Amino acid sequence: MHIDTMAKRAKQVGFIATAITSAVTARFGWLQGEDVVTSIVYAVGLGLASFMVGYGLVFAWESRKRNMPYGVTIASVAIFAIAVVVEVLSHVGANASARTHDMTKASEQTNTYADTRGQLEQARADLAAMKPGRAPAQISADMARIETAKWFASTTGCTVPNPPGSGKGYKNSCDRYNALKGELAAAQTRTALAAKVEKFASTSATSSAGHSVALAQTKAIASYATWSTNPGAEDQAKTNMAITLILALYFVSLGLINLVAQAFDPEDGTTTTAQPSAEIIHPQFAQPKPVIQQVDDLSWAKSVLKATG
């Protein structure tokens, strides 16, 4: 591929790269706004910073090549320098936000999973601590038989086992009824705990601890950086900062493709094409070119006068 063609392709790649970096800075700007209007303003403003980085030095290059005033060059370089700072901050913020969001989401999922496992173990322990007993339906049936007895209403639901004027006492029957009430309460508690165990077991079976891709990357890179199989929290934090900064610098550097492409662009903006070669003819077959003698007008007039004189 000819260098001129490569320069044209590089310009196209440079524009695409600038647009990609602009999307990242625009998203970061959008998140800075407190309403739709300010979000749009920040998104457009920070998005333009990427194009200033991508074409600021190109303008400076062209201004020198065309011998324009130095003020134009200085202004182009100044715009580029300020835009670089803005874009680096935008990309650092965007990358840090994305990585932190990934880590936080995984941490929340892990905490939820741990809480579910803890509640499951507690419910199992509470259920195991209770004595086994009959089902609530059986106990309720025994209580219903007592409640249908004729004497039950006179005791006001066994709250008054020896009703005045009845001449009889129903203490033993009411003791039996109250014991059944306690047994029913215990049976209902066992049933609720069993349902809770089933619920937490089902939730635990269909969930898992959170996994953060960003955290896994950070730990792996921190391990190589510190040459340790278990890097500490401080080493991981520093590694995450370095990853964020390197990614930001990479995206910012993509805009420099435009300057490189402009440098390889032909000076006159055109490409040369090969001229067709002249036909080779043997000298003996070549036609002699007519000799055209140029005659001066004054000499020609003198010759005419002399001939007619």
PDB file of N, CA and C in Angstrom, residues 178-261:
ATOM      1  N   ASN A 178     -55.754 -25.889  77.215  1.00  0.00           N
ATOM      2  CA  ASN A 178     -54.651 -24.911  77.205  1.00  0.00           C
ATOM      3  C   ASN A 178     -53.335 -25.556  76.786  1.00  0.00           C
ATOM      4  N   ALA A 179     -53.139 -26.813  77.169  1.00  0.00           N
ATOM      5  CA  ALA A 179     -51.927 -27.521  76.729  1.00  0.00           C
ATOM      6  C   ALA A 179     -51.945 -27.699  75.215  1.00  0.00           C
ATOM      7  N   LEU A 180     -53.119 -27.981  74.683  1.00  0.00           N
ATOM      8  CA  LEU A 180     -53.238 -28.110  73.227  1.00  0.00           C
ATOM      9  C   LEU A 180     -52.935 -26.780  72.535  1.00  0.00           C
ATOM     10  N   LYS A 181     -53.332 -25.656  73.131  1.00  0.00           N
ATOM     11  CA  LYS A 181     -53.034 -24.357  72.562  1.00  0.00           C
ATOM     12  C   LYS A 181     -51.530 -24.134  72.508  1.00  0.00           C
ATOM     13  N   GLY A 182     -50.794 -24.487  73.561  1.00  0.00           N
ATOM     14  CA  GLY A 182     -49.340 -24.350  73.549  1.00  0.00           C
ATOM     15  C   GLY A 182     -48.695 -25.264  72.530  1.00  0.00           C
ATOM     16  N   GLU A 183     -49.232 -26.472  72.431  1.00  0.00           N
ATOM     17  CA  GLU A 183     -48.697 -27.411  71.434  1.00  0.00           C
ATOM     18  C   GLU A 183     -48.942 -26.894  70.030  1.00  0.00           C
ATOM     19  N   LEU A 184     -50.117 -26.288  69.807  1.00  0.00           N
ATOM     20  CA  LEU A 184     -50.419 -25.743  68.484  1.00  0.00           C
ATOM     21  C   LEU A 184     -49.489 -24.587  68.139  1.00  0.00           C
ATOM     22  N   ALA A 185     -49.206 -23.722  69.109  1.00  0.00           N
ATOM     23  CA  ALA A 185     -48.293 -22.597  68.844  1.00  0.00           C
ATOM     24  C   ALA A 185     -46.906 -23.099  68.469  1.00  0.00           C
ATOM     25  N   ALA A 186     -46.433 -24.133  69.177  1.00  0.00           N
ATOM     26  CA  ALA A 186     -45.112 -24.693  68.866  1.00  0.00           C
ATOM     27  C   ALA A 186     -45.108 -25.333  67.482  1.00  0.00           C
ATOM     28  N   ALA A 187     -46.204 -26.026  67.162  1.00  0.00           N
ATOM     29  CA  ALA A 187     -46.297 -26.671  65.847  1.00  0.00           C
ATOM     30  C   ALA A 187     -46.319 -25.632  64.733  1.00  0.00           C
ATOM     31  N   GLN A 188     -47.022 -24.538  64.941  1.00  0.00           N
ATOM     32  CA  GLN A 188     -47.052 -23.462  63.937  1.00  0.00           C
ATOM     33  C   GLN A 188     -45.675 -22.817  63.768  1.00  0.00           C
ATOM     34  N   THR A 189     -44.932 -22.688  64.860  1.00  0.00           N
ATOM     35  CA  THR A 189     -43.569 -22.145  64.773  1.00  0.00           C
ATOM     36  C   THR A 189     -42.675 -23.084  63.979  1.00  0.00           C
ATOM     37  N   ARG A 190     -42.818 -24.395  64.222  1.00  0.00           N
ATOM     38  CA  ARG A 190     -42.022 -25.367  63.460  1.00  0.00           C
ATOM     39  C   ARG A 190     -42.353 -25.279  61.974  1.00  0.00           C
ATOM     40  N   THR A 191     -43.637 -25.136  61.667  1.00  0.00           N
ATOM     41  CA  THR A 191     -44.053 -25.048  60.264  1.00  0.00           C
ATOM     42  C   THR A 191     -43.490 -23.794  59.606  1.00  0.00           C
ATOM     43  N   ALA A 192     -43.510 -22.680  60.327  1.00  0.00           N
ATOM     44  CA  ALA A 192     -42.974 -21.428  59.772  1.00  0.00           C
ATOM     45  C   ALA A 192     -41.470 -21.541  59.552  1.00  0.00           C
ATOM     46  N   LEU A 193     -40.776 -22.161  60.504  1.00  0.00           N
ATOM     47  CA  LEU A 193     -39.327 -22.327  60.343  1.00  0.00           C
ATOM     48  C   LEU A 193     -39.013 -23.253  59.174  1.00  0.00           C
ATOM     49  N   ALA A 194     -39.793 -24.303  59.022  1.00  0.00           N
ATOM     50  CA  ALA A 194     -39.574 -25.219  57.901  1.00  0.00           C
ATOM     51  C   ALA A 194     -39.777 -24.505  56.562  1.00  0.00           C
ATOM     52  N   ALA A 195     -40.807 -23.644  56.490  1.00  0.00           N
ATOM     53  CA  ALA A 195     -41.045 -22.877  55.264  1.00  0.00           C
ATOM     54  C   ALA A 195     -39.914 -21.891  55.012  1.00  0.00           C
ATOM     55  N   LYS A 196     -39.409 -21.292  56.089  1.00  0.00           N
ATOM     56  CA  LYS A 196     -38.299 -20.340  55.942  1.00  0.00           C
ATOM     57  C   LYS A 196     -37.037 -21.053  55.463  1.00  0.00           C
ATOM     58  N   VAL A 197     -36.794 -22.246  56.004  1.00  0.00           N
ATOM     59  CA  VAL A 197     -35.630 -23.023  55.556  1.00  0.00           C
ATOM     60  C   VAL A 197     -35.750 -23.362  54.076  1.00  0.00           C
ATOM     61  N   GLU A 198     -36.947 -23.758  53.665  1.00  0.00           N
ATOM     62  CA  GLU A 198     -37.156 -24.105  52.255  1.00  0.00           C
ATOM     63  C   GLU A 198     -36.958 -22.890  51.351  1.00  0.00           C
ATOM     64  N   LYS A 199     -37.455 -21.725  51.793  1.00  0.00           N
ATOM     65  CA  LYS A 199     -37.323 -20.510  51.003  1.00  0.00           C
ATOM     66  C   LYS A 199     -35.867 -20.091  50.869  1.00  0.00           C
ATOM     67  N   PHE A 200     -35.153 -20.038  51.991  1.00  0.00           N
ATOM     68  CA  PHE A 200     -33.756 -19.609  51.951  1.00  0.00           C
ATOM     69  C   PHE A 200     -32.893 -20.614  51.193  1.00  0.00           C
ATOM     70  N   ALA A 201     -33.211 -21.901  51.320  1.00  0.00           N
ATOM     71  CA  ALA A 201     -32.448 -22.917  50.590  1.00  0.00           C
ATOM     72  C   ALA A 201     -32.643 -22.767  49.088  1.00  0.00           C
ATOM     73  N   SER A 202     -33.898 -22.463  48.689  1.00  0.00           N
ATOM     74  CA  SER A 202     -34.169 -22.264  47.266  1.00  0.00           C
ATOM     75  C   SER A 202     -33.456 -21.036  46.732  1.00  0.00           C
ATOM     76  N   THR A 203     -33.487 -19.928  47.512  1.00  0.00           N
ATOM     77  CA  THR A 203     -32.807 -18.706  47.083  1.00  0.00           C
ATOM     78  C   THR A 203     -31.306 -18.906  47.014  1.00  0.00           C
ATOM     79  N   SER A 204     -30.771 -19.610  47.993  1.00  0.00           N
ATOM     80  CA  SER A 204     -29.323 -19.848  48.022  1.00  0.00           C
ATOM     81  C   SER A 204     -28.875 -20.736  46.878  1.00  0.00           C
ATOM     82  N   ALA A 205     -29.742 -21.663  46.471  1.00  0.00           N
ATOM     83  CA  ALA A 205     -29.376 -22.581  45.391  1.00  0.00           C
ATOM     84  C   ALA A 205     -29.339 -21.892  44.041  1.00  0.00           C
ATOM     85  N   THR A 206     -30.150 -20.849  43.881  1.00  0.00           N
ATOM     86  CA  THR A 206     -30.222 -20.153  42.589  1.00  0.00           C
ATOM     87  C   THR A 206     -29.394 -18.874  42.557  1.00  0.00           C
ATOM     88  N   SER A 207     -28.643 -18.589  43.585  1.00  0.00           N
ATOM     89  CA  SER A 207     -27.804 -17.392  43.631  1.00  0.00           C
ATOM     90  C   SER A 207     -26.371 -17.787  43.942  1.00  0.00           C
ATOM     91  N   SER A 208     -25.503 -16.840  43.821  1.00  0.00           N
ATOM     92  CA  SER A 208     -24.087 -17.093  44.083  1.00  0.00           C
ATOM     93  C   SER A 208     -23.432 -15.803  44.542  1.00  0.00           C
ATOM     94  N   ALA A 209     -22.222 -15.944  45.026  1.00  0.00           N
ATOM     95  CA  ALA A 209     -21.477 -14.765  45.445  1.00  0.00           C
ATOM     96  C   ALA A 209     -21.143 -13.914  44.228  1.00  0.00           C
ATOM     97  N   GLY A 210     -21.059 -12.610  44.435  1.00  0.00           N
ATOM     98  CA  GLY A 210     -20.785 -11.700  43.327  1.00  0.00           C
ATOM     99  C   GLY A 210     -19.388 -11.873  42.769  1.00  0.00           C
ATOM    100  N   HIS A 211     -19.274 -11.642  41.461  1.00  0.00           N
ATOM    101  CA  HIS A 211     -17.968 -11.706  40.791  1.00  0.00           C
ATOM    102  C   HIS A 211     -17.728 -10.396  40.059  1.00  0.00           C
ATOM    103  N   SER A 212     -16.646  -9.739  40.386  1.00  0.00           N
ATOM    104  CA  SER A 212     -16.286  -8.474  39.750  1.00  0.00           C
ATOM    105  C   SER A 212     -15.124  -8.710  38.784  1.00  0.00           C
ATOM    106  N   VAL A 213     -15.386  -8.430  37.506  1.00  0.00           N
ATOM    107  CA  VAL A 213     -14.325  -8.559  36.510  1.00  0.00           C
ATOM    108  C   VAL A 213     -13.211  -7.547  36.789  1.00  0.00           C
ATOM    109  N   ALA A 214     -13.606  -6.319  37.138  1.00  0.00           N
ATOM    110  CA  ALA A 214     -12.614  -5.284  37.421  1.00  0.00           C
ATOM    111  C   ALA A 214     -11.744  -5.665  38.614  1.00  0.00           C
ATOM    112  N   LEU A 215     -12.371  -6.234  39.656  1.00  0.00           N
ATOM    113  CA  LEU A 215     -11.604  -6.631  40.841  1.00  0.00           C
ATOM    114  C   LEU A 215     -10.667  -7.786  40.515  1.00  0.00           C
ATOM    115  N   ALA A 216     -11.145  -8.731  39.709  1.00  0.00           N
ATOM    116  CA  ALA A 216     -10.285  -9.854  39.318  1.00  0.00           C
ATOM    117  C   ALA A 216      -9.080  -9.365  38.514  1.00  0.00           C
ATOM    118  N   GLN A 217      -9.320  -8.419  37.594  1.00  0.00           N
ATOM    119  CA  GLN A 217      -8.209  -7.847  36.835  1.00  0.00           C
ATOM    120  C   GLN A 217      -7.228  -7.125  37.755  1.00  0.00           C
ATOM    121  N   THR A 218      -7.774  -6.358  38.688  1.00  0.00           N
ATOM    122  CA  THR A 218      -6.919  -5.606  39.605  1.00  0.00           C
ATOM    123  C   THR A 218      -6.054  -6.540  40.437  1.00  0.00           C
ATOM    124  N   LYS A 219      -6.651  -7.598  40.972  1.00  0.00           N
ATOM    125  CA  LYS A 219      -5.890  -8.540  41.798  1.00  0.00           C
ATOM    126  C   LYS A 219      -4.798  -9.234  40.984  1.00  0.00           C
ATOM    127  N   ALA A 220      -5.138  -9.615  39.745  1.00  0.00           N
ATOM    128  CA  ALA A 220      -4.144 -10.306  38.916  1.00  0.00           C
ATOM    129  C   ALA A 220      -2.968  -9.389  38.586  1.00  0.00           C
ATOM    130  N   ILE A 221      -3.258  -8.159  38.173  1.00  0.00           N
ATOM    131  CA  ILE A 221      -2.180  -7.218  37.832  1.00  0.00           C
ATOM    132  C   ILE A 221      -1.389  -6.824  39.071  1.00  0.00           C
ATOM    133  N   ALA A 222      -2.086  -6.658  40.202  1.00  0.00           N
ATOM    134  CA  ALA A 222      -1.388  -6.332  41.456  1.00  0.00           C
ATOM    135  C   ALA A 222      -0.476  -7.470  41.887  1.00  0.00           C
ATOM    136  N   SER A 223      -0.874  -8.700  41.605  1.00  0.00           N
ATOM    137  CA  SER A 223      -0.026  -9.849  41.948  1.00  0.00           C
ATOM    138  C   SER A 223       1.277  -9.818  41.169  1.00  0.00           C
ATOM    139  N   TYR A 224       1.182  -9.476  39.873  1.00  0.00           N
ATOM    140  CA  TYR A 224       2.402  -9.375  39.071  1.00  0.00           C
ATOM    141  C   TYR A 224       3.231  -8.158  39.483  1.00  0.00           C
ATOM    142  N   ALA A 225       2.549  -7.066  39.818  1.00  0.00           N
ATOM    143  CA  ALA A 225       3.279  -5.851  40.175  1.00  0.00           C
ATOM    144  C   ALA A 225       4.042  -6.014  41.484  1.00  0.00           C
ATOM    145  N   THR A 226       3.436  -6.710  42.438  1.00  0.00           N
ATOM    146  CA  THR A 226       4.075  -6.907  43.753  1.00  0.00           C
ATOM    147  C   THR A 226       4.731  -8.269  43.882  1.00  0.00           C
ATOM    148  N   TRP A 227       4.547  -9.104  42.859  1.00  0.00           N
ATOM    149  CA  TRP A 227       5.075 -10.469  42.865  1.00  0.00           C
ATOM    150  C   TRP A 227       4.619 -11.204  44.129  1.00  0.00           C
ATOM    151  N   SER A 228       3.306 -11.128  44.358  1.00  0.00           N
ATOM    152  CA  SER A 228       2.709 -11.742  45.534  1.00  0.00           C
ATOM    153  C   SER A 228       1.428 -12.430  45.118  1.00  0.00           C
ATOM    154  N   THR A 229       1.159 -13.591  45.708  1.00  0.00           N
ATOM    155  CA  THR A 229      -0.067 -14.319  45.386  1.00  0.00           C
ATOM    156  C   THR A 229      -1.284 -13.746  46.102  1.00  0.00           C
ATOM    157  N   ASN A 230      -1.045 -12.919  47.099  1.00  0.00           N
ATOM    158  CA  ASN A 230      -2.146 -12.318  47.849  1.00  0.00           C
ATOM    159  C   ASN A 230      -1.844 -10.847  48.126  1.00  0.00           C
ATOM    160  N   PRO A 231      -1.967 -10.003  47.107  1.00  0.00           N
ATOM    161  CA  PRO A 231      -1.676  -8.575  47.302  1.00  0.00           C
ATOM    162  C   PRO A 231      -2.646  -7.937  48.284  1.00  0.00           C
ATOM    163  N   GLY A 232      -2.153  -6.987  49.053  1.00  0.00           N
ATOM    164  CA  GLY A 232      -2.979  -6.325  50.040  1.00  0.00           C
ATOM    165  C   GLY A 232      -3.937  -5.322  49.428  1.00  0.00           C
ATOM    166  N   ALA A 233      -4.797  -4.777  50.299  1.00  0.00           N
ATOM    167  CA  ALA A 233      -5.804  -3.822  49.834  1.00  0.00           C
ATOM    168  C   ALA A 233      -5.154  -2.559  49.276  1.00  0.00           C
ATOM    169  N   GLU A 234      -4.062  -2.108  49.889  1.00  0.00           N
ATOM    170  CA  GLU A 234      -3.389  -0.896  49.407  1.00  0.00           C
ATOM    171  C   GLU A 234      -2.770  -1.122  48.032  1.00  0.00           C
ATOM    172  N   ASP A 235      -2.152  -2.289  47.840  1.00  0.00           N
ATOM    173  CA  ASP A 235      -1.561  -2.605  46.533  1.00  0.00           C
ATOM    174  C   ASP A 235      -2.650  -2.689  45.460  1.00  0.00           C
ATOM    175  N   GLN A 236      -3.783  -3.261  45.802  1.00  0.00           N
ATOM    176  CA  GLN A 236      -4.873  -3.345  44.837  1.00  0.00           C
ATOM    177  C   GLN A 236      -5.423  -1.961  44.497  1.00  0.00           C
ATOM    178  N   ALA A 237      -5.506  -1.095  45.502  1.00  0.00           N
ATOM    179  CA  ALA A 237      -6.003   0.261  45.243  1.00  0.00           C
ATOM    180  C   ALA A 237      -5.053   1.020  44.325  1.00  0.00           C
ATOM    181  N   LYS A 238      -3.745   0.906  44.560  1.00  0.00           N
ATOM    182  CA  LYS A 238      -2.768   1.576  43.704  1.00  0.00           C
ATOM    183  C   LYS A 238      -2.807   1.004  42.290  1.00  0.00           C
ATOM    184  N   THR A 239      -2.960  -0.299  42.190  1.00  0.00           N
ATOM    185  CA  THR A 239      -3.034  -0.928  40.870  1.00  0.00           C
ATOM    186  C   THR A 239      -4.268  -0.456  40.116  1.00  0.00           C
ATOM    187  N   ASN A 240      -5.388  -0.354  40.805  1.00  0.00           N
ATOM    188  CA  ASN A 240      -6.614   0.129  40.161  1.00  0.00           C
ATOM    189  C   ASN A 240      -6.446   1.560  39.679  1.00  0.00           C
ATOM    190  N   MET A 241      -5.752   2.401  40.459  1.00  0.00           N
ATOM    191  CA  MET A 241      -5.477   3.771  40.035  1.00  0.00           C
ATOM    192  C   MET A 241      -4.602   3.792  38.791  1.00  0.00           C
ATOM    193  N   ALA A 242      -3.578   2.919  38.767  1.00  0.00           N
ATOM    194  CA  ALA A 242      -2.685   2.874  37.607  1.00  0.00           C
ATOM    195  C   ALA A 242      -3.422   2.405  36.358  1.00  0.00           C
ATOM    196  N   ILE A 243      -4.289   1.390  36.507  1.00  0.00           N
ATOM    197  CA  ILE A 243      -5.059   0.902  35.364  1.00  0.00           C
ATOM    198  C   ILE A 243      -5.952   2.010  34.810  1.00  0.00           C
ATOM    199  N   THR A 244      -6.606   2.721  35.707  1.00  0.00           N
ATOM    200  CA  THR A 244      -7.502   3.803  35.282  1.00  0.00           C
ATOM    201  C   THR A 244      -6.739   4.889  34.533  1.00  0.00           C
ATOM    202  N   LEU A 245      -5.567   5.264  35.041  1.00  0.00           N
ATOM    203  CA  LEU A 245      -4.780   6.323  34.400  1.00  0.00           C
ATOM    204  C   LEU A 245      -4.235   5.870  33.049  1.00  0.00           C
ATOM    205  N   ILE A 246      -3.741   4.641  32.970  1.00  0.00           N
ATOM    206  CA  ILE A 246      -3.184   4.132  31.708  1.00  0.00           C
ATOM    207  C   ILE A 246      -4.266   4.056  30.635  1.00  0.00           C
ATOM    208  N   LEU A 247      -5.448   3.580  31.004  1.00  0.00           N
ATOM    209  CA  LEU A 247      -6.541   3.524  30.038  1.00  0.00           C
ATOM    210  C   LEU A 247      -6.917   4.920  29.561  1.00  0.00           C
ATOM    211  N   ALA A 248      -6.918   5.879  30.487  1.00  0.00           N
ATOM    212  CA  ALA A 248      -7.251   7.249  30.099  1.00  0.00           C
ATOM    213  C   ALA A 248      -6.214   7.807  29.128  1.00  0.00           C
ATOM    214  N   LEU A 249      -4.935   7.590  29.415  1.00  0.00           N
ATOM    215  CA  LEU A 249      -3.880   8.091  28.532  1.00  0.00           C
ATOM    216  C   LEU A 249      -3.942   7.425  27.162  1.00  0.00           C
ATOM    217  N   TYR A 250      -4.304   6.152  27.143  1.00  0.00           N
ATOM    218  CA  TYR A 250      -4.415   5.462  25.855  1.00  0.00           C
ATOM    219  C   TYR A 250      -5.504   6.087  24.990  1.00  0.00           C
ATOM    220  N   PHE A 251      -6.677   6.293  25.571  1.00  0.00           N
ATOM    221  CA  PHE A 251      -7.774   6.872  24.802  1.00  0.00           C
ATOM    222  C   PHE A 251      -7.444   8.291  24.354  1.00  0.00           C
ATOM    223  N   VAL A 252      -6.752   9.047  25.194  1.00  0.00           N
ATOM    224  CA  VAL A 252      -6.360  10.400  24.807  1.00  0.00           C
ATOM    225  C   VAL A 252      -5.367  10.356  23.653  1.00  0.00           C
ATOM    226  N   SER A 253      -4.441   9.393  23.684  1.00  0.00           N
ATOM    227  CA  SER A 253      -3.414   9.312  22.639  1.00  0.00           C
ATOM    228  C   SER A 253      -3.981   8.939  21.279  1.00  0.00           C
ATOM    229  N   LEU A 254      -5.188   8.358  21.246  1.00  0.00           N
ATOM    230  CA  LEU A 254      -5.766   7.993  19.960  1.00  0.00           C
ATOM    231  C   LEU A 254      -5.968   9.207  19.065  1.00  0.00           C
ATOM    232  N   GLY A 255      -6.192  10.367  19.677  1.00  0.00           N
ATOM    233  CA  GLY A 255      -6.390  11.569  18.880  1.00  0.00           C
ATOM    234  C   GLY A 255      -5.158  11.998  18.114  1.00  0.00           C
ATOM    235  N   LEU A 256      -3.967  11.548  18.547  1.00  0.00           N
ATOM    236  CA  LEU A 256      -2.732  11.934  17.872  1.00  0.00           C
ATOM    237  C   LEU A 256      -2.572  11.251  16.515  1.00  0.00           C
ATOM    238  N   ILE A 257      -3.429  10.257  16.245  1.00  0.00           N
ATOM    239  CA  ILE A 257      -3.385   9.620  14.923  1.00  0.00           C
ATOM    240  C   ILE A 257      -3.626  10.665  13.833  1.00  0.00           C
ATOM    241  N   ASN A 258      -4.451  11.655  14.136  1.00  0.00           N
ATOM    242  CA  ASN A 258      -4.748  12.689  13.147  1.00  0.00           C
ATOM    243  C   ASN A 258      -3.495  13.482  12.781  1.00  0.00           C
ATOM    244  N   LEU A 259      -2.654  13.776  13.761  1.00  0.00           N
ATOM    245  CA  LEU A 259      -1.415  14.517  13.480  1.00  0.00           C
ATOM    246  C   LEU A 259      -0.462  13.687  12.643  1.00  0.00           C
ATOM    247  N   VAL A 260      -0.328  12.413  12.972  1.00  0.00           N
ATOM    248  CA  VAL A 260       0.560  11.536  12.204  1.00  0.00           C
ATOM    249  C   VAL A 260       0.074  11.427  10.762  1.00  0.00           C
ATOM    250  N   ALA A 261      -1.225  11.256  10.590  1.00  0.00           N
ATOM    251  CA  ALA A 261      -1.775  11.156   9.233  1.00  0.00           C
ATOM    252  C   ALA A 261      -1.558  12.440   8.456  1.00  0.00           C
TER     253      ALA A 261
END
